[in-house]
């Protein structure tokens, strides 16, 4: 049993006794209605049931008992006389509590009856004593992370020690809220002879710098606030003096009310240090001047510290410096790979240890360098708000942009290069997707259309989705148009997905009329090309009348990836490690069976595979035992058959240039440890092309 | 050494809750059912008292007054349990020498928060 249940159990047992006691007292009270002792017993029993009930979660009982208790409070104070009817009602109330407690686990399942009893009892209540309003949780003050300065003057009651309090504890508590400077004021401490040891003469000025709301400062003094002199005031920081000089001594003293503005003027007219003048003239005591000076010092000091930490928290660096850094790291990684390869051949333990250390360092250096370049995608999102607003006004549409996943991080270069394509896609949604308000109303949709822009991590990729609830696209209409425009031959047999992809064909436009926003048939193919350059995969999904969703799968970075190096004939390839699930051997019998039966049985799961040797037309014969690298793609697991697997390899991606753009299945190249070249496989595209080919 | 806290309440369930909460937090606990019992059990080292106000025989206010009169317990923290925010009773308790208060119903965490605030 949990402690809570134990407590509830204890309460039930106790309540049983109390209800018995209540019954007895009520019955005795009938005999002698004026007996103050009996009334007290009744009241106390009610009070305990209510108080403890609320504490152990019997809220219905607590609120029910409240009114009964209030009536007996009035009886106790002589405002209401005990009569037959009151006793009947109270006994009924007692039975009601008993029922609630033991029949229904504390729940009030018969509110009608409770209400009848309470209505009867309410007649004995004074006018303003209705049911208690449950104490509303004070809403947490909005967490203002900005730290603020507070000036706190705390003068405890002289007899604070007599109530078991200790001002030092409270000052300690203040210290836990943030850096503070505490100054004791001892000007009221009498001469030793008159001093009483148990009296608190001292009081304190505290300068506190805290992010906590002012309420929390007051909470520290909760138990003594009524008896103490307590002043908490936020210190306004003069902005124009930022970092320079804090307020002058005279200002502080006037703000604190320690001297008057007049006094200050008088004192200033003498040409001496203000503090000395004030003390000599008796305008302010030495203690108070010292305390004000301490505030000056404390604020300046804490502010200095705060500035330092702010300065350390971020620096701005020119973007090209970062690019240079990444290039250098890339070269370092390549050299490191070369060293590792040489060392491995030498089999010298000392050298091996050094090479491994170098590898670890270059790995970490690579990760942190690439990490620096990661930016939240939200920075691009914000500019779309304006775009949506302006365009929808221009087109007379009502559109709301919703964004999510703004904190998803992407490489800076990827972000920069996808900005324009995203603008184009959103423009398209606004122009072609979302219908004008009247058309939407007719279709029974809300007049305001919604475009949802979201970003999320998914494996080694980031998926950005643009989704609208507009009119959607009809695959047949798209196909007809493509045929019409001469983009597609009339005989072509396309799936819906392929039809949607037609919008990316050069010279294809879905808009019936050309508007100022889009519809000239340029754009979508530009988007597609930009995405290809980013090695991104674009997918379109649409339901006529319901809306269109375009999702873009982006690689996290364009610079360096972890790759698995494999060999096919004399060629080396790299498969992005994030996509690799496992490597298995290809059994000879699985190879036979023709092009249409290229599947392996992976622990009962059927996994199709692609022969890399055939795909890239690598000359020569495969070895007797080939390897299958199982990758995870959007179509599920797909195997890539290679001659042998060499191992993990840090891959600095070099682009292949325009000549190779149309080679399906390659995304770039990298330099191997020995200086030769390895091609990086674009697994998703390779698999897709292979799948299309197999279907034909 | 573990500090000793006395809990005074006529409600056994509240006493049990207070006592278990404090014991779990590493305090030694002495229980008493009302003011009279509490005074009777006083004598040894007690570092703090948590007392209800409404009790038979001797109520919390009187208990606080009597404890404070004993030089040995003149400065120990005494926290009273009050229902709602009965301002009047609270003032009475403070005048008698209570250090602070906890408003019923309260959660174990709130109890510990107050104990840690006044007892060091």
PDB file of N, CA, C and O in Angstrom, chain A residues 3 6-7 10-11 14 43-44 47-48 50-52 54-56 76 135 161-165 169-170 172-173 198 219-220 222-224 226-227, chain B residues 10-14 16-17 20-21 24 54-56 68 74-77 83-85 91 94 97-101 104-106 114 117-118 120:
ATOM      1  N   UNK A   3       1.902   5.192   0.700  1.00  0.00           N
ATOM      2  CA  UNK A   3       1.708   5.990   1.905  1.00  0.00           C
ATOM      3  C   UNK A   3       0.382   6.722   1.847  1.00  0.00           C
ATOM      4  O   UNK A   3      -0.313   6.861   2.855  1.00  0.00           O
ATOM      5  N   UNK A   6      -2.314   4.408   2.855  1.00  0.00           N
ATOM      6  CA  UNK A   6      -2.242   4.198   4.301  1.00  0.00           C
ATOM      7  C   UNK A   6      -2.906   5.348   5.031  1.00  0.00           C
ATOM      8  O   UNK A   6      -3.682   5.156   5.973  1.00  0.00           O
ATOM      9  N   UNK A   7      -2.589   6.565   4.572  1.00  0.00           N
ATOM     10  CA  UNK A   7      -3.162   7.733   5.215  1.00  0.00           C
ATOM     11  C   UNK A   7      -4.682   7.749   5.069  1.00  0.00           C
ATOM     12  O   UNK A   7      -5.406   8.075   6.003  1.00  0.00           O
ATOM     13  N   UNK A  10      -6.125   5.332   7.437  1.00  0.00           N
ATOM     14  CA  UNK A  10      -6.103   5.860   8.802  1.00  0.00           C
ATOM     15  C   UNK A  10      -7.218   6.865   8.996  1.00  0.00           C
ATOM     16  O   UNK A  10      -7.878   6.898  10.038  1.00  0.00           O
ATOM     17  N   UNK A  11      -7.437   7.673   7.977  1.00  0.00           N
ATOM     18  CA  UNK A  11      -8.487   8.674   8.102  1.00  0.00           C
ATOM     19  C   UNK A  11      -9.856   8.017   8.232  1.00  0.00           C
ATOM     20  O   UNK A  11     -10.691   8.434   9.032  1.00  0.00           O
ATOM     21  N   UNK A  14     -10.360   6.724  11.658  1.00  0.00           N
ATOM     22  CA  UNK A  14     -10.544   7.830  12.571  1.00  0.00           C
ATOM     23  C   UNK A  14     -11.924   8.454  12.387  1.00  0.00           C
ATOM     24  O   UNK A  14     -12.615   8.777  13.353  1.00  0.00           O
ATOM     25  N   UNK A  43     -18.618  20.471  17.255  1.00  0.00           N
ATOM     26  CA  UNK A  43     -17.874  21.328  16.341  1.00  0.00           C
ATOM     27  C   UNK A  43     -16.528  20.711  15.994  1.00  0.00           C
ATOM     28  O   UNK A  43     -16.115  20.657  14.839  1.00  0.00           O
ATOM     29  N   UNK A  44     -15.855  20.217  17.020  1.00  0.00           N
ATOM     30  CA  UNK A  44     -14.510  19.703  16.789  1.00  0.00           C
ATOM     31  C   UNK A  44     -14.514  18.471  15.886  1.00  0.00           C
ATOM     32  O   UNK A  44     -13.672  18.295  15.014  1.00  0.00           O
ATOM     33  N   UNK A  47     -15.048  19.603  12.489  1.00  0.00           N
ATOM     34  CA  UNK A  47     -13.856  20.319  12.032  1.00  0.00           C
ATOM     35  C   UNK A  47     -12.770  19.336  11.590  1.00  0.00           C
ATOM     36  O   UNK A  47     -12.133  19.509  10.544  1.00  0.00           O
ATOM     37  N   UNK A  48     -12.596  18.292  12.379  1.00  0.00           N
ATOM     38  CA  UNK A  48     -11.544  17.336  12.049  1.00  0.00           C
ATOM     39  C   UNK A  48     -11.895  16.564  10.787  1.00  0.00           C
ATOM     40  O   UNK A  48     -11.042  16.335   9.922  1.00  0.00           O
ATOM     41  N   UNK A  50     -13.656  17.558   8.368  1.00  0.00           N
ATOM     42  CA  UNK A  50     -13.478  18.441   7.227  1.00  0.00           C
ATOM     43  C   UNK A  50     -12.004  18.634   6.894  1.00  0.00           C
ATOM     44  O   UNK A  50     -11.569  18.410   5.756  1.00  0.00           O
ATOM     45  N   UNK A  51     -11.241  19.017   7.927  1.00  0.00           N
ATOM     46  CA  UNK A  51      -9.831  19.331   7.695  1.00  0.00           C
ATOM     47  C   UNK A  51      -9.060  18.138   7.179  1.00  0.00           C
ATOM     48  O   UNK A  51      -8.389  18.200   6.146  1.00  0.00           O
ATOM     49  N   UNK A  52      -9.204  16.996   7.873  1.00  0.00           N
ATOM     50  CA  UNK A  52      -8.436  15.820   7.453  1.00  0.00           C
ATOM     51  C   UNK A  52      -8.976  15.264   6.142  1.00  0.00           C
ATOM     52  O   UNK A  52      -8.226  14.766   5.312  1.00  0.00           O
ATOM     53  N   UNK A  54     -10.185  16.839   3.597  1.00  0.00           N
ATOM     54  CA  UNK A  54      -9.626  17.579   2.462  1.00  0.00           C
ATOM     55  C   UNK A  54      -8.176  17.173   2.245  1.00  0.00           C
ATOM     56  O   UNK A  54      -7.691  17.118   1.127  1.00  0.00           O
ATOM     57  N   UNK A  55      -7.489  16.867   3.367  1.00  0.00           N
ATOM     58  CA  UNK A  55      -6.076  16.565   3.262  1.00  0.00           C
ATOM     59  C   UNK A  55      -5.833  15.228   2.581  1.00  0.00           C
ATOM     60  O   UNK A  55      -4.824  15.029   1.908  1.00  0.00           O
ATOM     61  N   UNK A  56      -6.722  14.289   2.765  1.00  0.00           N
ATOM     62  CA  UNK A  56      -6.487  12.964   2.196  1.00  0.00           C
ATOM     63  C   UNK A  56      -7.325  12.728   0.946  1.00  0.00           C
ATOM     64  O   UNK A  56      -7.580  11.594   0.563  1.00  0.00           O
ATOM     65  N   UNK A  76     -21.764  27.711  18.627  1.00  0.00           N
ATOM     66  CA  UNK A  76     -20.745  27.862  19.657  1.00  0.00           C
ATOM     67  C   UNK A  76     -20.633  29.324  20.099  1.00  0.00           C
ATOM     68  O   UNK A  76     -20.428  29.620  21.264  1.00  0.00           O
ATOM     69  N   UNK A 135      -9.869  27.769  -2.941  1.00  0.00           N
ATOM     70  CA  UNK A 135      -8.771  28.703  -3.141  1.00  0.00           C
ATOM     71  C   UNK A 135      -8.149  28.466  -4.504  1.00  0.00           C
ATOM     72  O   UNK A 135      -7.619  27.402  -4.774  1.00  0.00           O
ATOM     73  N   UNK A 161      13.109  36.589  17.969  1.00  0.00           N
ATOM     74  CA  UNK A 161      13.663  35.350  18.537  1.00  0.00           C
ATOM     75  C   UNK A 161      12.653  34.649  19.430  1.00  0.00           C
ATOM     76  O   UNK A 161      12.679  33.443  19.589  1.00  0.00           O
ATOM     77  N   UNK A 162      11.737  35.427  20.021  1.00  0.00           N
ATOM     78  CA  UNK A 162      10.781  34.829  20.955  1.00  0.00           C
ATOM     79  C   UNK A 162       9.735  33.981  20.255  1.00  0.00           C
ATOM     80  O   UNK A 162       9.022  33.233  20.897  1.00  0.00           O
ATOM     81  N   UNK A 163       9.600  34.143  18.980  1.00  0.00           N
ATOM     82  CA  UNK A 163       8.645  33.296  18.259  1.00  0.00           C
ATOM     83  C   UNK A 163       9.394  32.236  17.451  1.00  0.00           C
ATOM     84  O   UNK A 163       8.867  31.676  16.500  1.00  0.00           O
ATOM     85  N   UNK A 164      10.622  31.975  17.866  1.00  0.00           N
ATOM     86  CA  UNK A 164      11.368  30.897  17.224  1.00  0.00           C
ATOM     87  C   UNK A 164      11.903  31.258  15.852  1.00  0.00           C
ATOM     88  O   UNK A 164      12.336  30.393  15.108  1.00  0.00           O
ATOM     89  N   UNK A 165      11.869  32.533  15.517  1.00  0.00           N
ATOM     90  CA  UNK A 165      12.373  32.933  14.206  1.00  0.00           C
ATOM     91  C   UNK A 165      13.854  33.276  14.270  1.00  0.00           C
ATOM     92  O   UNK A 165      14.437  33.375  15.352  1.00  0.00           O
ATOM     93  N   UNK A 169      18.342  33.130   8.997  1.00  0.00           N
ATOM     94  CA  UNK A 169      17.797  32.125   8.084  1.00  0.00           C
ATOM     95  C   UNK A 169      17.133  32.779   6.887  1.00  0.00           C
ATOM     96  O   UNK A 169      17.262  32.336   5.759  1.00  0.00           O
ATOM     97  N   UNK A 170      16.400  33.842   7.161  1.00  0.00           N
ATOM     98  CA  UNK A 170      15.673  34.508   6.078  1.00  0.00           C
ATOM     99  C   UNK A 170      16.655  35.121   5.091  1.00  0.00           C
ATOM    100  O   UNK A 170      16.455  35.074   3.885  1.00  0.00           O
ATOM    101  N   UNK A 172      19.613  34.034   4.521  1.00  0.00           N
ATOM    102  CA  UNK A 172      20.161  32.899   3.773  1.00  0.00           C
ATOM    103  C   UNK A 172      19.223  32.520   2.636  1.00  0.00           C
ATOM    104  O   UNK A 172      19.652  32.238   1.513  1.00  0.00           O
ATOM    105  N   UNK A 173      17.913  32.489   2.960  1.00  0.00           N
ATOM    106  CA  UNK A 173      16.927  32.134   1.927  1.00  0.00           C
ATOM    107  C   UNK A 173      16.986  33.111   0.763  1.00  0.00           C
ATOM    108  O   UNK A 173      16.862  32.737  -0.398  1.00  0.00           O
ATOM    109  N   UNK A 198      18.156  39.126  24.058  1.00  0.00           N
ATOM    110  CA  UNK A 198      17.149  38.401  23.289  1.00  0.00           C
ATOM    111  C   UNK A 198      16.392  39.309  22.328  1.00  0.00           C
ATOM    112  O   UNK A 198      15.393  38.909  21.746  1.00  0.00           O
ATOM    113  N   UNK A 219       7.623  35.781  -0.163  1.00  0.00           N
ATOM    114  CA  UNK A 219       7.402  34.474   0.448  1.00  0.00           C
ATOM    115  C   UNK A 219       8.470  34.150   1.488  1.00  0.00           C
ATOM    116  O   UNK A 219       8.204  33.481   2.475  1.00  0.00           O
ATOM    117  N   UNK A 220       9.687  34.614   1.244  1.00  0.00           N
ATOM    118  CA  UNK A 220      10.759  34.353   2.208  1.00  0.00           C
ATOM    119  C   UNK A 220      10.365  34.895   3.578  1.00  0.00           C
ATOM    120  O   UNK A 220      10.616  34.278   4.610  1.00  0.00           O
ATOM    121  N   UNK A 222       7.355  35.340   4.699  1.00  0.00           N
ATOM    122  CA  UNK A 222       5.948  35.036   4.913  1.00  0.00           C
ATOM    123  C   UNK A 222       5.519  35.124   6.381  1.00  0.00           C
ATOM    124  O   UNK A 222       4.527  35.753   6.715  1.00  0.00           O
ATOM    125  N   UNK A 223       6.289  34.460   7.257  1.00  0.00           N
ATOM    126  CA  UNK A 223       5.836  34.336   8.639  1.00  0.00           C
ATOM    127  C   UNK A 223       6.040  35.603   9.463  1.00  0.00           C
ATOM    128  O   UNK A 223       5.529  35.708  10.566  1.00  0.00           O
ATOM    129  N   UNK A 224       6.860  36.524   8.984  1.00  0.00           N
ATOM    130  CA  UNK A 224       7.127  37.700   9.806  1.00  0.00           C
ATOM    131  C   UNK A 224       6.732  38.994   9.112  1.00  0.00           C
ATOM    132  O   UNK A 224       6.926  40.076   9.651  1.00  0.00           O
ATOM    133  N   UNK A 226       3.988  40.537   8.607  1.00  0.00           N
ATOM    134  CA  UNK A 226       3.052  41.438   9.279  1.00  0.00           C
ATOM    135  C   UNK A 226       3.729  42.252  10.376  1.00  0.00           C
ATOM    136  O   UNK A 226       3.417  43.414  10.575  1.00  0.00           O
ATOM    137  N   UNK A 227       4.669  41.608  11.066  1.00  0.00           N
ATOM    138  CA  UNK A 227       5.284  42.292  12.197  1.00  0.00           C
ATOM    139  C   UNK A 227       6.519  43.086  11.805  1.00  0.00           C
ATOM    140  O   UNK A 227       6.996  43.908  12.569  1.00  0.00           O
TER     141      UNK A 227
ATOM    142  N   UNK B  10      -5.132  16.168  17.405  1.00  0.00           N
ATOM    143  CA  UNK B  10      -6.083  15.189  17.919  1.00  0.00           C
ATOM    144  C   UNK B  10      -6.536  14.245  16.819  1.00  0.00           C
ATOM    145  O   UNK B  10      -7.101  13.199  17.098  1.00  0.00           O
ATOM    146  N   UNK B  11      -6.270  14.603  15.560  1.00  0.00           N
ATOM    147  CA  UNK B  11      -6.646  13.712  14.469  1.00  0.00           C
ATOM    148  C   UNK B  11      -5.513  12.738  14.198  1.00  0.00           C
ATOM    149  O   UNK B  11      -4.408  13.115  13.808  1.00  0.00           O
ATOM    150  N   UNK B  12      -5.792  11.453  14.435  1.00  0.00           N
ATOM    151  CA  UNK B  12      -4.739  10.441  14.288  1.00  0.00           C
ATOM    152  C   UNK B  12      -4.228  10.393  12.859  1.00  0.00           C
ATOM    153  O   UNK B  12      -3.044  10.162  12.621  1.00  0.00           O
ATOM    154  N   UNK B  13      -5.133  10.636  11.908  1.00  0.00           N
ATOM    155  CA  UNK B  13      -4.684  10.518  10.517  1.00  0.00           C
ATOM    156  C   UNK B  13      -3.735  11.651  10.144  1.00  0.00           C
ATOM    157  O   UNK B  13      -2.752  11.446   9.439  1.00  0.00           O
ATOM    158  N   UNK B  14      -4.029  12.861  10.636  1.00  0.00           N
ATOM    159  CA  UNK B  14      -3.117  13.968  10.357  1.00  0.00           C
ATOM    160  C   UNK B  14      -1.779  13.698  11.036  1.00  0.00           C
ATOM    161  O   UNK B  14      -0.715  13.877  10.456  1.00  0.00           O
ATOM    162  N   UNK B  16      -0.493  10.887  11.749  1.00  0.00           N
ATOM    163  CA  UNK B  16       0.225   9.840  11.030  1.00  0.00           C
ATOM    164  C   UNK B  16       0.888  10.390   9.767  1.00  0.00           C
ATOM    165  O   UNK B  16       2.045  10.103   9.481  1.00  0.00           O
ATOM    166  N   UNK B  17       0.139  11.244   9.088  1.00  0.00           N
ATOM    167  CA  UNK B  17       0.687  11.810   7.851  1.00  0.00           C
ATOM    168  C   UNK B  17       1.897  12.686   8.149  1.00  0.00           C
ATOM    169  O   UNK B  17       2.939  12.566   7.510  1.00  0.00           O
ATOM    170  N   UNK B  20       4.814  10.417   9.370  1.00  0.00           N
ATOM    171  CA  UNK B  20       5.467   9.624   8.329  1.00  0.00           C
ATOM    172  C   UNK B  20       6.269  10.497   7.382  1.00  0.00           C
ATOM    173  O   UNK B  20       7.375  10.152   6.967  1.00  0.00           O
ATOM    174  N   UNK B  21       5.698  11.647   7.062  1.00  0.00           N
ATOM    175  CA  UNK B  21       6.422  12.558   6.168  1.00  0.00           C
ATOM    176  C   UNK B  21       7.758  12.970   6.784  1.00  0.00           C
ATOM    177  O   UNK B  21       8.799  12.949   6.127  1.00  0.00           O
ATOM    178  N   UNK B  24      10.256  10.031   7.074  1.00  0.00           N
ATOM    179  CA  UNK B  24      10.857   9.734   5.768  1.00  0.00           C
ATOM    180  C   UNK B  24      11.930  10.754   5.412  1.00  0.00           C
ATOM    181  O   UNK B  24      12.843  10.461   4.645  1.00  0.00           O
ATOM    182  N   UNK B  54      -7.086  23.469  17.095  1.00  0.00           N
ATOM    183  CA  UNK B  54      -8.319  23.014  17.724  1.00  0.00           C
ATOM    184  C   UNK B  54      -8.156  21.636  18.325  1.00  0.00           C
ATOM    185  O   UNK B  54      -8.113  20.650  17.597  1.00  0.00           O
ATOM    186  N   UNK B  55      -8.034  21.558  19.632  1.00  0.00           N
ATOM    187  CA  UNK B  55      -7.856  20.235  20.242  1.00  0.00           C
ATOM    188  C   UNK B  55      -8.588  20.207  21.569  1.00  0.00           C
ATOM    189  O   UNK B  55      -8.748  21.242  22.217  1.00  0.00           O
ATOM    190  N   UNK B  56      -9.023  19.044  21.992  1.00  0.00           N
ATOM    191  CA  UNK B  56      -9.651  18.941  23.308  1.00  0.00           C
ATOM    192  C   UNK B  56      -8.602  19.110  24.405  1.00  0.00           C
ATOM    193  O   UNK B  56      -7.410  19.061  24.133  1.00  0.00           O
ATOM    194  N   UNK B  68       6.503  28.267  25.320  1.00  0.00           N
ATOM    195  CA  UNK B  68       7.369  29.448  25.285  1.00  0.00           C
ATOM    196  C   UNK B  68       7.789  29.866  26.698  1.00  0.00           C
ATOM    197  O   UNK B  68       8.848  30.478  26.874  1.00  0.00           O
ATOM    198  N   UNK B  74      12.304  28.221  24.589  1.00  0.00           N
ATOM    199  CA  UNK B  74      11.932  29.601  24.317  1.00  0.00           C
ATOM    200  C   UNK B  74      12.129  29.977  22.843  1.00  0.00           C
ATOM    201  O   UNK B  74      11.382  30.768  22.284  1.00  0.00           O
ATOM    202  N   UNK B  75      13.158  29.404  22.237  1.00  0.00           N
ATOM    203  CA  UNK B  75      13.499  29.860  20.885  1.00  0.00           C
ATOM    204  C   UNK B  75      13.267  28.809  19.794  1.00  0.00           C
ATOM    205  O   UNK B  75      13.633  29.016  18.651  1.00  0.00           O
ATOM    206  N   UNK B  76      12.684  27.675  20.152  1.00  0.00           N
ATOM    207  CA  UNK B  76      12.501  26.656  19.098  1.00  0.00           C
ATOM    208  C   UNK B  76      11.358  27.078  18.168  1.00  0.00           C
ATOM    209  O   UNK B  76      10.434  27.771  18.592  1.00  0.00           O
ATOM    210  N   UNK B  77      11.428  26.681  16.923  1.00  0.00           N
ATOM    211  CA  UNK B  77      10.328  27.014  16.019  1.00  0.00           C
ATOM    212  C   UNK B  77       9.061  26.217  16.376  1.00  0.00           C
ATOM    213  O   UNK B  77       9.143  25.022  16.637  1.00  0.00           O
ATOM    214  N   UNK B  83      -6.864  25.880   9.701  1.00  0.00           N
ATOM    215  CA  UNK B  83      -7.727  25.608   8.552  1.00  0.00           C
ATOM    216  C   UNK B  83      -8.082  26.926   7.906  1.00  0.00           C
ATOM    217  O   UNK B  83      -8.192  27.934   8.579  1.00  0.00           O
ATOM    218  N   UNK B  84      -8.285  26.879   6.615  1.00  0.00           N
ATOM    219  CA  UNK B  84      -8.522  28.083   5.811  1.00  0.00           C
ATOM    220  C   UNK B  84      -7.504  29.131   6.243  1.00  0.00           C
ATOM    221  O   UNK B  84      -6.511  28.834   6.859  1.00  0.00           O
ATOM    222  N   UNK B  85      -7.802  30.374   5.958  1.00  0.00           N
ATOM    223  CA  UNK B  85      -6.889  31.385   6.464  1.00  0.00           C
ATOM    224  C   UNK B  85      -7.626  32.151   7.547  1.00  0.00           C
ATOM    225  O   UNK B  85      -8.020  33.280   7.352  1.00  0.00           O
ATOM    226  N   UNK B  91      -3.375  35.273  14.203  1.00  0.00           N
ATOM    227  CA  UNK B  91      -2.839  36.360  15.020  1.00  0.00           C
ATOM    228  C   UNK B  91      -2.677  35.908  16.462  1.00  0.00           C
ATOM    229  O   UNK B  91      -1.662  36.175  17.097  1.00  0.00           O
ATOM    230  N   UNK B  94       0.319  33.753  16.699  1.00  0.00           N
ATOM    231  CA  UNK B  94       1.565  34.511  16.622  1.00  0.00           C
ATOM    232  C   UNK B  94       1.823  35.228  17.937  1.00  0.00           C
ATOM    233  O   UNK B  94       2.943  35.261  18.437  1.00  0.00           O
ATOM    234  N   UNK B  97       3.294  33.149  20.377  1.00  0.00           N
ATOM    235  CA  UNK B  97       4.690  32.801  20.146  1.00  0.00           C
ATOM    236  C   UNK B  97       4.940  31.818  19.023  1.00  0.00           C
ATOM    237  O   UNK B  97       6.028  31.249  18.919  1.00  0.00           O
ATOM    238  N   UNK B  98       3.945  31.598  18.165  1.00  0.00           N
ATOM    239  CA  UNK B  98       4.164  30.676  17.052  1.00  0.00           C
ATOM    240  C   UNK B  98       5.100  31.302  16.025  1.00  0.00           C
ATOM    241  O   UNK B  98       5.074  32.517  15.817  1.00  0.00           O
ATOM    242  N   UNK B  99       5.913  30.442  15.402  1.00  0.00           N
ATOM    243  CA  UNK B  99       6.861  30.941  14.413  1.00  0.00           C
ATOM    244  C   UNK B  99       6.186  31.129  13.058  1.00  0.00           C
ATOM    245  O   UNK B  99       6.451  32.087  12.340  1.00  0.00           O
ATOM    246  N   UNK B 100       5.326  30.184  12.719  1.00  0.00           N
ATOM    247  CA  UNK B 100       4.676  30.243  11.407  1.00  0.00           C
ATOM    248  C   UNK B 100       3.468  29.339  11.399  1.00  0.00           C
ATOM    249  O   UNK B 100       3.034  28.859  12.452  1.00  0.00           O
ATOM    250  N   UNK B 101       2.925  29.131  10.231  1.00  0.00           N
ATOM    251  CA  UNK B 101       1.718  28.339  10.145  1.00  0.00           C
ATOM    252  C   UNK B 101       1.683  27.552   8.845  1.00  0.00           C
ATOM    253  O   UNK B 101       2.365  27.900   7.886  1.00  0.00           O
ATOM    254  N   UNK B 104      -4.219  24.013   6.439  1.00  0.00           N
ATOM    255  CA  UNK B 104      -4.776  22.717   6.040  1.00  0.00           C
ATOM    256  C   UNK B 104      -5.820  22.930   4.958  1.00  0.00           C
ATOM    257  O   UNK B 104      -6.542  23.925   5.020  1.00  0.00           O
ATOM    258  N   UNK B 105      -6.003  22.068   3.991  1.00  0.00           N
ATOM    259  CA  UNK B 105      -5.208  20.861   3.780  1.00  0.00           C
ATOM    260  C   UNK B 105      -3.856  21.176   3.141  1.00  0.00           C
ATOM    261  O   UNK B 105      -3.759  22.101   2.356  1.00  0.00           O
ATOM    262  N   UNK B 106      -2.860  20.386   3.517  1.00  0.00           N
ATOM    263  CA  UNK B 106      -1.551  20.614   2.916  1.00  0.00           C
ATOM    264  C   UNK B 106      -0.989  19.295   2.425  1.00  0.00           C
ATOM    265  O   UNK B 106      -1.443  18.224   2.799  1.00  0.00           O
ATOM    266  N   UNK B 114       8.052  24.008   4.877  1.00  0.00           N
ATOM    267  CA  UNK B 114       8.000  24.902   6.039  1.00  0.00           C
ATOM    268  C   UNK B 114       9.003  24.452   7.097  1.00  0.00           C
ATOM    269  O   UNK B 114       9.711  25.263   7.695  1.00  0.00           O
ATOM    270  N   UNK B 117      12.309  25.489   6.262  1.00  0.00           N
ATOM    271  CA  UNK B 117      12.440  26.951   6.305  1.00  0.00           C
ATOM    272  C   UNK B 117      12.767  27.433   7.710  1.00  0.00           C
ATOM    273  O   UNK B 117      13.562  28.359   7.879  1.00  0.00           O
ATOM    274  N   UNK B 118      12.137  26.822   8.712  1.00  0.00           N
ATOM    275  CA  UNK B 118      12.303  27.362  10.068  1.00  0.00           C
ATOM    276  C   UNK B 118      13.299  26.573  10.923  1.00  0.00           C
ATOM    277  O   UNK B 118      13.785  27.081  11.922  1.00  0.00           O
ATOM    278  N   UNK B 120      16.862  24.807  11.318  1.00  0.00           N
ATOM    279  CA  UNK B 120      18.196  24.577  10.744  1.00  0.00           C
ATOM    280  C   UNK B 120      19.150  24.124  11.826  1.00  0.00           C
ATOM    281  O   UNK B 120      19.002  24.498  12.945  1.00  0.00           O
TER     282      UNK B 120
END
